[in-house]
CSV table of C-alpha atoms and ligand atoms in Angstrom, one decimal:
chain,number,residue,atom,x,y,z
A,157,MET,CA,132.6,71.0,101.6
A,158,SER,CA,130.1,73.5,103.1
A,159,TYR,CA,126.7,72.3,104.2
A,160,ILE,CA,125.0,74.3,101.5
A,161,HIS,CA,127.3,72.8,98.8
A,162,GLU,CA,126.7,69.3,100.1
A,163,VAL,CA,122.9,69.6,99.9
A,164,LEU,CA,123.1,71.2,96.4
A,165,ASN,CA,125.5,68.5,95.1
A,166,ARG,CA,123.1,65.9,96.4
A,167,LEU,CA,120.1,67.5,94.7
A,168,GLN,CA,122.1,67.9,91.4
A,169,GLY,CA,122.9,64.2,91.5
A,170,LYS,CA,119.3,63.2,92.2
A,171,PHE,CA,117.4,65.5,89.9
A,172,PRO,CA,119.5,66.3,86.8
A,173,HIS,CA,116.2,66.1,84.8
A,174,GLN,CA,114.7,69.0,86.8
A,175,PRO,CA,116.8,72.0,85.7
A,176,GLU,CA,114.2,74.6,86.7
A,177,PHE,CA,114.0,73.2,90.2
A,178,LEU,CA,117.8,73.1,90.6
A,179,GLN,CA,117.9,76.7,89.3
A,180,ALA,CA,115.4,77.9,91.9
A,181,VAL,CA,117.2,76.1,94.7
A,182,THR,CA,120.6,77.3,93.6
A,183,GLU,CA,119.4,80.9,93.7
A,184,VAL,CA,118.0,80.6,97.2
A,185,PHE,CA,121.1,78.7,98.5
A,186,GLU,CA,123.5,81.3,97.1
A,187,SER,CA,121.7,83.9,99.1
A,188,LEU,CA,121.7,81.9,102.3
A,189,ARG,CA,125.6,81.7,102.5
A,190,PRO,CA,126.1,84.7,104.8
A,191,LEU,CA,123.2,83.6,107.1
A,192,PHE,CA,124.7,80.1,107.5
A,193,LYS,CA,128.1,81.6,108.3
A,194,GLN,CA,126.5,83.4,111.3
A,195,GLU,CA,123.9,80.9,112.4
A,196,LYS,CA,124.7,77.2,113.0
A,197,LYS,CA,121.2,76.0,114.1
A,198,TYR,CA,119.9,75.5,110.5
A,199,GLU,CA,122.7,73.0,109.8
A,200,LYS,CA,122.2,71.3,113.1
A,201,TYR,CA,118.5,70.7,112.3
A,202,LYS,CA,119.3,69.7,108.7
A,203,ILE,CA,116.9,72.4,107.5
A,204,LEU,CA,118.2,72.5,104.0
A,205,HIS,CA,118.0,68.7,103.6
A,206,ARG,CA,114.4,68.9,104.7
A,207,ILE,CA,113.2,72.1,103.0
A,208,VAL,CA,114.1,70.9,99.5
A,209,ILE,CA,111.9,67.8,99.8
A,210,PRO,CA,108.1,68.4,99.4
A,211,GLU,CA,106.1,67.2,102.4
A,212,ARG,CA,103.8,65.5,99.9
A,213,HIS,CA,103.6,64.9,96.1
A,214,VAL,CA,100.3,64.0,94.5
A,215,ASN,CA,100.7,62.8,90.9
A,216,PHE,CA,97.5,61.7,89.3
A,217,ARG,CA,95.9,60.7,86.0
A,218,VAL,CA,93.3,63.0,84.5
A,219,THR,CA,91.1,61.4,81.8
A,220,TRP,CA,88.4,63.2,79.9
A,221,THR,CA,86.8,63.2,76.4
A,222,ASP,CA,87.2,65.9,73.9
A,223,ASN,CA,84.4,67.3,71.6
A,224,LYS,CA,85.0,64.6,69.0
A,225,GLY,CA,84.5,61.9,71.7
A,226,ASN,CA,88.3,61.0,71.8
A,227,ILE,CA,89.7,59.9,75.1
A,228,GLN,CA,92.3,62.4,76.4
A,229,VAL,CA,94.8,61.6,79.1
A,230,ASN,CA,96.8,64.2,81.0
A,231,GLN,CA,99.1,64.2,84.0
A,232,GLY,CA,98.0,66.1,87.1
A,233,TYR,CA,100.1,67.4,89.9
A,234,ARG,CA,99.7,68.9,93.3
A,235,ILE,CA,102.9,69.4,95.3
A,236,GLU,CA,102.4,70.2,99.0
A,237,PHE,CA,105.8,71.6,99.7
A,238,ASN,CA,105.8,73.1,103.1
A,239,SER,CA,103.2,73.8,105.8
A,240,ALA,CA,105.4,75.2,108.6
A,241,ILE,CA,103.7,78.6,108.7
A,242,GLY,CA,100.2,77.8,107.3
A,243,PRO,CA,98.1,75.7,105.0
A,244,TYR,CA,99.7,74.9,101.6
A,245,LYS,CA,98.9,77.8,99.2
A,246,GLY,CA,99.7,78.4,95.6
A,247,GLY,CA,98.4,78.3,92.1
A,248,LEU,CA,97.6,75.7,89.4
A,249,ARG,CA,99.3,76.0,86.0
A,250,PHE,CA,97.8,74.4,82.9
A,251,HIS,CA,100.4,74.5,80.1
A,252,PRO,CA,101.8,71.7,77.8
A,253,THR,CA,105.4,72.4,79.2
A,254,VAL,CA,104.4,71.5,82.8
A,255,SER,CA,106.4,68.7,84.3
A,256,GLU,CA,107.0,67.6,87.9
A,257,GLY,CA,110.2,69.7,87.8
A,258,THR,CA,108.2,72.8,86.8
A,259,ILE,CA,105.8,72.4,89.7
A,260,LYS,CA,108.6,71.7,92.1
A,261,PHE,CA,110.4,74.9,91.1
A,262,LEU,CA,107.2,76.9,91.5
A,263,GLY,CA,106.3,75.2,94.8
A,264,PHE,CA,109.8,75.8,96.2
A,265,GLU,CA,109.6,79.5,95.3
A,266,GLN,CA,106.1,79.8,96.8
A,267,ILE,CA,107.3,78.8,100.3
A,268,PHE,CA,109.5,81.9,100.6
A,269,LYS,CA,107.2,84.2,98.7
A,270,ASN,CA,104.3,83.4,101.0
A,271,SER,CA,106.5,83.8,104.0
A,272,LEU,CA,107.4,87.3,102.9
A,273,THR,CA,103.8,88.4,102.7
A,274,GLY,CA,103.6,88.1,106.5
A,275,LEU,CA,100.4,86.1,106.2
A,276,ALA,CA,99.9,82.5,107.4
A,277,MET,CA,100.4,80.5,104.2
A,278,GLY,CA,102.6,77.6,103.5
A,279,GLY,CA,103.9,76.7,100.0
A,280,GLY,CA,102.3,74.5,97.3
A,281,LYS,CA,101.7,74.4,93.6
A,282,GLY,CA,100.0,72.2,91.1
A,283,GLY,CA,98.9,71.9,87.5
A,284,SER,CA,98.8,69.8,84.5
A,285,ASP,CA,100.4,69.4,81.0
A,286,PHE,CA,96.9,70.0,79.6
A,287,ASP,CA,97.0,72.6,76.8
A,288,PRO,CA,94.0,74.9,76.9
A,289,LYS,CA,94.8,76.6,73.6
A,290,GLY,CA,92.1,75.9,70.9
A,291,ARG,CA,89.9,74.1,73.4
A,292,SER,CA,86.2,74.9,73.5
A,293,GLU,CA,84.4,76.1,76.7
A,294,SER,CA,82.9,72.7,77.3
A,295,GLU,CA,86.3,70.9,76.8
A,296,ILE,CA,87.8,73.3,79.4
A,297,MET,CA,84.9,72.6,81.8
A,298,ARG,CA,85.3,68.8,81.4
A,299,PHE,CA,89.0,69.0,81.9
A,300,CYS,CA,88.6,71.1,85.0
A,301,GLN,CA,86.0,68.7,86.4
A,302,ALA,CA,88.2,65.6,85.6
A,303,PHE,CA,91.2,67.4,87.3
A,304,MET,CA,89.1,68.1,90.4
A,305,ASN,CA,87.8,64.5,90.6
A,306,GLU,CA,91.1,63.6,92.1
A,307,LEU,CA,92.3,66.9,93.6
A,308,PHE,CA,89.3,67.4,95.9
A,309,ARG,CA,90.6,64.6,98.2
A,310,HIS,CA,93.8,66.6,99.0
A,311,ILE,CA,92.6,70.2,99.4
A,312,GLY,CA,90.6,72.1,102.0
A,313,ALA,CA,90.2,75.6,103.3
A,314,ASN,CA,92.6,74.9,106.2
A,315,THR,CA,94.7,72.3,104.4
A,316,ASP,CA,95.6,73.3,100.9
A,317,VAL,CA,94.1,76.2,98.9
A,318,PRO,CA,94.9,76.3,95.2
A,319,ALA,CA,94.4,79.4,92.9
A,320,GLY,CA,95.3,80.4,89.3
A,321,ASP,CA,98.5,80.6,87.4
A,322,ILE,CA,99.3,80.3,83.7
A,323,GLY,CA,96.3,79.0,81.9
A,324,VAL,CA,94.1,79.1,85.0
A,325,GLY,CA,92.0,82.2,85.4
A,326,SER,CA,88.6,82.9,86.9
A,327,ARG,CA,86.8,80.8,84.3
A,328,GLU,CA,88.8,77.7,85.3
A,329,ILE,CA,88.5,78.5,89.0
A,330,GLY,CA,84.7,78.5,88.5
A,331,TYR,CA,84.6,75.1,87.0
A,332,LEU,CA,87.1,73.7,89.5
A,333,PHE,CA,85.0,75.2,92.4
A,334,GLY,CA,81.7,73.9,91.0
A,335,GLN,CA,83.1,70.3,90.8
A,336,TYR,CA,84.6,70.6,94.3
A,337,LYS,CA,81.2,71.6,95.7
A,338,LYS,CA,79.5,68.8,93.8
A,339,LEU,CA,81.8,66.2,95.1
A,340,THR,CA,82.0,67.3,98.8
A,341,ASN,CA,78.7,69.1,99.3
A,342,ARG,CA,80.6,71.9,100.9
A,343,PHE,CA,80.8,75.6,100.1
A,344,ASP,CA,84.3,76.4,101.4
A,345,GLY,CA,86.9,79.0,100.6
A,346,VAL,CA,89.0,76.1,99.2
A,347,LEU,CA,90.1,78.0,96.1
A,348,THR,CA,91.0,81.7,95.6
A,349,GLY,CA,90.6,83.8,92.6
A,350,LYS,CA,86.8,83.1,92.7
A,351,ALA,CA,84.4,85.4,90.9
A,352,LEU,CA,83.0,88.3,93.0
A,353,GLY,CA,79.4,86.9,93.3
A,354,TRP,CA,80.4,83.7,95.1
A,355,GLY,CA,83.2,84.4,97.5
A,356,GLY,CA,85.9,86.2,95.4
A,357,SER,CA,87.8,89.3,96.6
A,358,LEU,CA,87.9,92.6,94.9
A,359,VAL,CA,91.4,93.4,93.6
A,360,ARG,CA,92.4,89.7,93.3
A,361,THR,CA,92.3,90.0,89.5
A,362,GLU,CA,94.5,93.1,89.5
A,363,ALA,CA,96.6,92.1,92.5
A,364,THR,CA,99.7,90.6,91.0
A,365,GLY,CA,100.2,93.3,88.4
A,366,TYR,CA,99.3,96.2,90.7
A,367,GLY,CA,101.5,94.7,93.5
A,368,SER,CA,104.4,94.4,91.1
A,369,VAL,CA,104.2,98.0,90.2
A,370,TYR,CA,103.8,99.0,93.9
A,371,PHE,CA,107.0,97.1,94.6
A,372,ALA,CA,108.9,98.8,91.8
A,373,GLU,CA,107.7,102.2,93.1
A,374,GLU,CA,109.2,101.4,96.5
A,375,MET,CA,112.5,100.4,95.1
A,376,LEU,CA,112.7,103.6,93.0
A,377,LYS,CA,111.6,105.8,95.9
A,378,SER,CA,114.7,104.7,97.8
A,379,LYS,CA,116.7,106.2,94.9
A,380,ASN,CA,114.6,109.4,94.6
A,381,GLU,CA,113.3,108.1,91.3
A,382,SER,CA,109.7,107.4,90.2
A,383,LEU,CA,107.9,105.8,87.3
A,384,GLU,CA,106.2,109.0,86.2
A,385,GLY,CA,106.8,109.8,82.5
A,386,LYS,CA,109.0,106.7,82.1
A,387,ILE,CA,109.2,104.2,79.2
A,388,CYS,CA,108.5,100.7,80.4
A,389,LEU,CA,108.7,97.3,78.7
A,390,VAL,CA,106.2,94.6,79.8
A,391,SER,CA,106.3,91.0,78.6
A,392,GLY,CA,103.3,88.6,78.6
A,393,SER,CA,99.7,89.6,78.0
A,394,GLY,CA,97.9,87.5,80.5
A,395,ASN,CA,96.6,88.4,84.0
A,396,VAL,CA,99.9,89.7,85.4
A,397,ALA,CA,101.0,91.7,82.3
A,398,ILE,CA,97.6,93.4,81.7
A,399,TYR,CA,97.3,94.8,85.3
A,400,THR,CA,101.0,95.8,85.3
A,401,VAL,CA,100.3,97.9,82.2
A,402,GLU,CA,97.1,99.3,83.7
A,403,LYS,CA,98.8,100.4,87.0
A,404,LEU,CA,101.9,101.8,85.1
A,405,GLN,CA,99.5,104.0,83.1
A,406,GLN,CA,97.7,105.1,86.2
A,407,LEU,CA,101.0,106.3,87.6
A,408,GLY,CA,101.9,108.2,84.5
A,409,ALA,CA,104.4,105.7,83.0
A,410,LYS,CA,104.2,104.5,79.4
A,411,ALA,CA,104.2,100.8,78.8
A,412,ILE,CA,105.1,100.2,75.2
A,413,THR,CA,105.3,96.4,74.8
A,414,VAL,CA,103.3,93.3,75.6
A,415,SER,CA,104.0,89.7,74.3
A,416,ASP,CA,102.5,86.3,74.0
A,417,SER,CA,104.0,82.9,72.9
A,418,ARG,CA,103.7,83.9,69.3
A,419,GLY,CA,105.2,87.4,69.2
A,420,PHE,CA,105.2,90.8,70.7
A,421,ILE,CA,103.6,94.2,70.2
A,422,HIS,CA,105.7,97.4,70.2
A,423,ASP,CA,103.4,100.5,70.5
A,424,ASN,CA,105.2,103.7,71.0
A,425,ASP,CA,101.9,105.4,71.7
A,426,GLY,CA,101.6,103.3,74.8
A,427,ILE,CA,99.7,100.0,75.1
A,428,ASP,CA,95.9,100.5,74.8
A,429,VAL,CA,94.8,98.5,77.9
A,430,VAL,CA,91.1,98.5,76.9
A,431,LEU,CA,91.9,96.9,73.6
A,432,LEU,CA,94.4,94.5,75.2
A,433,LYS,CA,91.7,93.3,77.7
A,434,ASP,CA,89.2,92.9,74.9
A,435,ILE,CA,91.6,90.8,72.9
A,436,LYS,CA,93.0,88.7,75.7
A,437,GLU,CA,90.3,88.5,78.4
A,438,LYS,CA,87.1,88.5,76.2
A,439,ARG,CA,88.1,87.3,72.7
A,440,ARG,CA,91.0,85.1,73.8
A,441,GLU,CA,92.9,85.9,70.6
A,442,SER,CA,96.6,86.3,69.6
A,443,LEU,CA,98.2,89.7,69.9
A,444,GLU,CA,98.4,89.9,66.1
A,445,ALA,CA,94.8,91.2,66.4
A,446,TYR,CA,96.1,94.2,68.4
A,447,ALA,CA,98.4,95.4,65.6
A,448,LYS,CA,95.5,95.0,63.1
A,449,GLU,CA,93.3,97.3,65.2
A,450,LYS,CA,95.9,99.9,66.4
A,451,LYS,CA,97.8,101.6,63.7
A,452,THR,CA,100.7,102.9,65.8
A,453,ALA,CA,101.6,99.3,66.8
A,454,LYS,CA,104.1,96.9,65.3
A,455,TYR,CA,103.7,93.2,65.7
A,456,ILE,CA,107.0,91.1,65.7
A,457,SER,CA,106.3,87.4,65.2
A,458,SER,CA,108.5,85.1,67.3
A,459,GLN,CA,109.3,83.3,64.0
A,460,ASN,CA,111.4,86.3,63.2
A,461,TYR,CA,113.3,86.5,66.5
A,462,PRO,CA,117.0,86.3,66.2
A,463,GLN,CA,118.9,83.3,67.7
A,464,GLY,CA,119.8,83.6,71.3
A,465,TYR,CA,117.9,86.6,72.5
A,466,ASN,CA,114.5,88.2,72.6
A,467,PRO,CA,114.3,91.5,70.7
A,468,LEU,CA,111.7,92.8,73.1
A,469,TRP,CA,114.4,93.4,75.7
A,470,SER,CA,116.6,95.3,73.1
A,471,ILE,CA,114.2,98.3,73.1
A,472,PRO,CA,115.5,101.2,75.2
A,473,CYS,CA,113.6,101.6,78.4
A,474,PHE,CA,113.7,102.9,82.0
A,475,ALA,CA,112.1,99.8,83.5
A,476,ALA,CA,111.4,96.3,82.5
A,477,PHE,CA,108.6,94.1,83.9
A,478,PRO,CA,109.0,90.5,82.7
A,479,SER,CA,105.5,89.0,83.3
A,480,ALA,CA,105.2,86.0,81.0
A,481,THR,CA,107.1,82.9,82.1
A,482,GLN,CA,110.4,81.5,83.5
A,483,ASN,CA,113.8,82.2,81.9
A,484,GLU,CA,112.5,84.7,79.5
A,485,ILE,CA,115.5,87.0,80.1
A,486,ASN,CA,118.8,85.4,79.5
A,487,SER,CA,122.3,86.9,80.0
A,488,VAL,CA,122.3,88.4,76.4
A,489,ASP,CA,118.9,90.0,77.1
A,490,ALA,CA,120.3,91.4,80.4
A,491,ASP,CA,123.2,92.9,78.6
A,492,HIS,CA,120.9,94.6,76.1
A,493,LEU,CA,118.7,96.0,78.8
A,494,LEU,CA,121.7,97.4,80.8
A,495,GLN,CA,123.5,98.7,77.7
A,496,ASN,CA,120.4,100.6,76.8
A,497,GLY,CA,120.1,102.3,80.2
A,498,CYS,CA,117.5,100.3,81.9
A,499,LYS,CA,117.5,101.3,85.6
A,500,CYS,CA,114.9,98.8,87.0
A,501,VAL,CA,114.0,95.2,86.4
A,502,ASN,CA,110.9,93.9,88.3
A,503,GLU,CA,110.0,90.3,88.1
A,504,GLY,CA,106.2,89.9,87.6
A,505,ALA,CA,106.6,86.3,86.4
A,506,ASN,CA,108.1,83.5,88.4
A,507,MET,CA,111.9,83.1,87.8
A,508,PRO,CA,111.8,85.1,84.5
A,509,SER,CA,115.5,85.8,84.7
A,510,THR,CA,118.2,83.1,84.3
A,511,LEU,CA,120.8,82.9,87.1
A,512,GLU,CA,123.4,84.7,84.9
A,513,ALA,CA,120.9,87.5,84.1
A,514,VAL,CA,120.2,88.0,87.8
A,515,HIS,CA,123.9,88.2,88.6
A,516,LYS,CA,124.3,90.9,85.9
A,517,PHE,CA,121.5,93.0,87.3
A,518,ILE,CA,122.8,92.7,90.9
A,519,ASP,CA,126.4,93.5,89.8
A,520,ALA,CA,125.1,96.6,87.8
A,521,LYS,CA,123.4,97.7,91.0
A,522,VAL,CA,120.2,98.6,89.1
A,523,CYS,CA,116.9,98.3,91.1
A,524,PHE,CA,116.1,94.5,90.8
A,525,GLY,CA,112.9,93.2,92.3
A,526,PRO,CA,113.1,89.4,92.6
A,527,ALA,CA,110.0,87.5,91.8
A,528,LYS,CA,109.3,86.2,95.3
A,529,ALA,CA,109.0,89.7,96.5
A,530,ALA,CA,107.8,91.6,93.4
A,531,ASN,CA,105.0,89.3,92.4
A,532,ALA,CA,103.8,88.3,95.9
A,533,GLY,CA,100.8,90.7,95.6
A,534,GLY,CA,98.7,88.0,93.9
A,535,VAL,CA,99.1,85.4,96.6
A,536,ALA,CA,98.9,88.0,99.3
A,537,THR,CA,95.5,89.1,98.0
A,538,SER,CA,94.5,85.4,97.9
A,539,GLY,CA,95.3,85.4,101.6
A,540,LEU,CA,93.0,88.4,102.0
A,541,GLU,CA,90.3,86.5,100.1
A,542,MET,CA,90.8,83.6,102.6
A,543,SER,CA,90.3,86.0,105.5
A,544,GLN,CA,87.2,87.4,104.0
A,545,ASN,CA,85.8,83.9,103.4
A,546,ALA,CA,86.6,82.8,106.9
A,547,SER,CA,84.9,85.8,108.5
A,548,MET,CA,82.0,85.8,105.9
A,549,THR,CA,82.6,89.4,105.0
A,550,SER,CA,83.8,91.3,102.0
A,551,TRP,CA,85.9,94.4,101.9
A,552,SER,CA,85.7,97.3,99.4
A,553,PHE,CA,88.1,97.7,96.5
A,554,GLU,CA,89.8,100.6,98.3
A,555,GLU,CA,90.2,98.6,101.5
A,556,VAL,CA,91.8,95.6,99.7
A,557,ASP,CA,94.0,97.8,97.5
A,558,LYS,CA,95.2,99.6,100.6
A,559,LYS,CA,96.1,96.3,102.3
A,560,LEU,CA,97.8,95.1,99.2
A,561,HIS,CA,99.9,98.3,99.0
A,562,ALA,CA,100.8,98.0,102.7
A,563,ILE,CA,101.9,94.3,102.2
A,564,MET,CA,104.1,95.2,99.1
A,565,LYS,CA,105.7,98.0,101.2
A,566,HIS,CA,106.3,95.6,104.0
A,567,ILE,CA,107.9,93.1,101.6
A,568,TYR,CA,110.2,95.7,100.3
A,569,ASP,CA,111.1,96.9,103.8
A,570,ILE,CA,112.0,93.5,105.2
A,571,SER,CA,113.9,92.5,102.0
A,572,GLN,CA,115.8,95.8,102.1
A,573,GLU,CA,116.5,95.7,105.9
A,574,THR,CA,117.7,92.1,105.7
A,575,ALA,CA,119.9,92.9,102.7
A,576,LYS,CA,121.4,95.7,104.7
A,577,GLU,CA,121.9,93.5,107.8
A,578,PHE,CA,124.1,91.2,105.7
A,579,GLY,CA,126.1,94.1,104.2
A,580,GLU,CA,124.6,94.0,100.7
A,581,SER,CA,122.0,96.9,100.8
A,582,HIS,CA,121.4,96.8,97.1
A,583,ASN,CA,120.8,93.1,96.8
A,584,LEU,CA,117.1,92.4,97.3
A,585,VAL,CA,117.5,88.8,96.0
A,586,LEU,CA,119.7,88.1,99.1
A,587,GLY,CA,117.4,90.1,101.4
A,588,ALA,CA,114.1,88.5,100.2
A,589,ASN,CA,115.5,85.0,100.3
A,590,ILE,CA,117.0,85.3,103.8
A,591,ALA,CA,113.9,87.0,105.2
A,592,GLY,CA,111.5,84.5,103.6
A,593,PHE,CA,113.7,81.5,104.7
A,594,ARG,CA,114.3,82.5,108.3
A,595,LYS,CA,110.6,82.6,109.3
A,596,VAL,CA,109.9,79.2,107.7
A,597,ALA,CA,113.1,77.5,109.0
A,598,ASP,CA,112.5,78.8,112.6
A,599,ALA,CA,108.9,77.4,112.4
A,600,MET,CA,110.2,74.1,111.3
A,601,ILE,CA,112.6,73.9,114.2
A,602,ASP,CA,109.8,74.9,116.7
A,603,GLN,CA,107.5,72.2,115.3
A,604,GLY,CA,110.1,69.3,115.6
A,605,LEU,CA,110.7,66.5,113.2
A,606,VAL,CA,107.5,66.1,111.3
B,806,NDP,P1,98.3,83.9,82.0
B,806,NDP,O1,98.0,82.5,81.5
B,806,NDP,O2,97.2,84.8,82.3
B,806,NDP,O3,99.3,84.6,80.9
B,806,NDP,C1,100.5,84.1,80.6
B,806,NDP,C2,101.1,85.0,79.5
B,806,NDP,O4,102.5,84.6,79.3
B,806,NDP,C3,100.4,84.9,78.2
B,806,NDP,O5,100.6,86.0,77.5
B,806,NDP,C4,101.2,83.7,77.5
B,806,NDP,O6,101.1,83.7,76.1
B,806,NDP,C5,102.6,84.0,77.9
B,806,NDP,N1,103.4,82.8,78.0
B,806,NDP,C6,103.1,81.7,78.8
B,806,NDP,N2,104.0,80.7,78.6
B,806,NDP,C7,104.9,81.2,77.7
B,806,NDP,C8,106.0,80.7,77.0
B,806,NDP,N3,106.5,79.4,77.3
B,806,NDP,N4,106.6,81.5,76.1
B,806,NDP,C9,106.2,82.7,75.8
B,806,NDP,N5,105.1,83.3,76.4
B,806,NDP,C10,104.5,82.5,77.3
B,806,NDP,O7,99.3,83.8,83.2
B,806,NDP,P2,99.6,84.8,84.3
B,806,NDP,O8,99.7,86.2,83.8
B,806,NDP,O9,98.8,84.5,85.5
B,806,NDP,O10,101.1,84.4,84.7
B,806,NDP,C11,102.3,85.0,84.1
B,806,NDP,C12,103.5,84.7,85.0
B,806,NDP,O11,103.2,85.3,86.3
B,806,NDP,C13,103.8,83.3,85.4
B,806,NDP,O12,105.2,83.1,85.5
B,806,NDP,C14,103.1,83.0,86.7
B,806,NDP,O13,103.7,81.9,87.4
B,806,NDP,C15,103.4,84.3,87.4
B,806,NDP,N6,102.5,84.7,88.5
B,806,NDP,C16,101.2,84.7,88.4
B,806,NDP,C17,100.4,85.1,89.4
B,806,NDP,C18,98.9,85.3,89.3
B,806,NDP,O14,98.3,85.7,90.3
B,806,NDP,N7,98.3,85.0,88.2
B,806,NDP,C19,101.0,85.5,90.7
B,806,NDP,C20,102.4,85.5,90.7
B,806,NDP,C21,103.1,85.1,89.7
B,806,NDP,P3,100.1,82.8,75.4
B,806,NDP,O15,98.7,83.3,75.7
B,806,NDP,O16,100.4,82.8,73.9
B,806,NDP,O17,100.3,81.4,75.9
B,807,2IT,O1,102.7,82.3,91.7
B,807,2IT,C1,101.8,82.7,92.4
B,807,2IT,O2,102.1,83.3,93.4
B,807,2IT,C2,100.4,82.5,92.0
B,807,2IT,N1,100.2,82.0,90.9
B,807,2IT,C3,99.3,83.0,92.9
B,807,2IT,C4,99.0,81.9,93.9
B,807,2IT,C5,97.8,82.1,94.8
B,807,2IT,O3,97.6,81.2,95.6
B,807,2IT,O4,97.1,83.1,94.7
């Protein structure tokens, strides 16, 4: 049995109840096969055995009271996965589906994503099964404060730097930061995604979506293609989706869909990003409101979705930008996209395509931007926020955007060059995974058994 197989078998035996984590590990390990054939040192130093186990798990209780005075109890997590190349870095997710397996999958992915950015950031992730939907401002604040009452012990500007993810945006980062400061009496760059008036970076809000589109542009450029005038599908309607739509429009493409957990909007006129921001960022309402206010739009409720596939991915398009959540494109959705002529799939969300779907995209040789590479612009700009905080300066929008653009190009280049080195030029999954892994694994070897 090969070394890769042995470690995977062991994990499958130990964590059958963490399917998302096993999926993320399987995808990386499949990519590493050609590297391990060439290079024996990683097996000698048992790097795979080591890299799949977080350096530290923090599981904690979060207790708070809701507006009716009822006691609420949630589970909190911070998984400090790997610090070989820098302090732990990664977002916090607040969503009722969050389990230890979810945070482990996200933390594992984050190790390689952060490595690809070229910045000094290790991998971490955290969150809670808290459901922010329907909660008032003061309930959100009390939950964030209760969450930080434990988290503050484990984080620090040079130790572990959390940020946002699903359900955690600048409002939550504000409450978390306020409580951190209260508890520690320190004003540190301990969280990223802060508001501009107290240590945030310009472009961090836009970074993941803009970066995702910059990555797609690089892939298409290599095929003498561009996004201009093209029909695009976007899923999600949160931070990543909104700024993906915005950048697509700036480049002359037409994004015609967005979705949330209750349904999706199909607007052949092109998504009205001003209206979308108003509904999602200001009013925090469901997308149903969009169709009520924009007559060219159709709203399809998820209650009417057929069994086994998402009709959003059946709409003919040139490019697809899944930007909502994990496993939102299955193998049937992948078939629909390919049959309808889709030439580019770029993963704005983390692990939005199932393993079967990824295989289909790679086999079809369409431009496929894997999440670790395509959505790294968010954490990269968090890294730029950390640099600005450490040097007590702030850069202009243009400066940060230029750096973000350069980082996305760098990520494309190293992923592509690495894919080529291993004889699979078109396979950026392989290229990104090997390039991200090598840097971390070599650092682990350099630093000994710790
Ligand atoms: P937001 O909370 O801002 O938005 C999430 C969007 O996805 C919402 O439209 C939400 O709908 C929808 N969604 C969430 N869960 C589900 C679900 N189970 N089924 C259907 N729809 C769902 O999060 P972000 O935009 O920040 O994150 C989106 C994705 O991008 C995630 O995979 C995240 O990990 C990834 N990502 C985020 C980065 C960032 O900087 N924010 C960086 C890199 C990756 P509803 O409002 O109805 O819940
Ligand atoms: O998945 C991700 O990369 C994020 N949610 C952003 C993490 C960060 O630290 O900015």
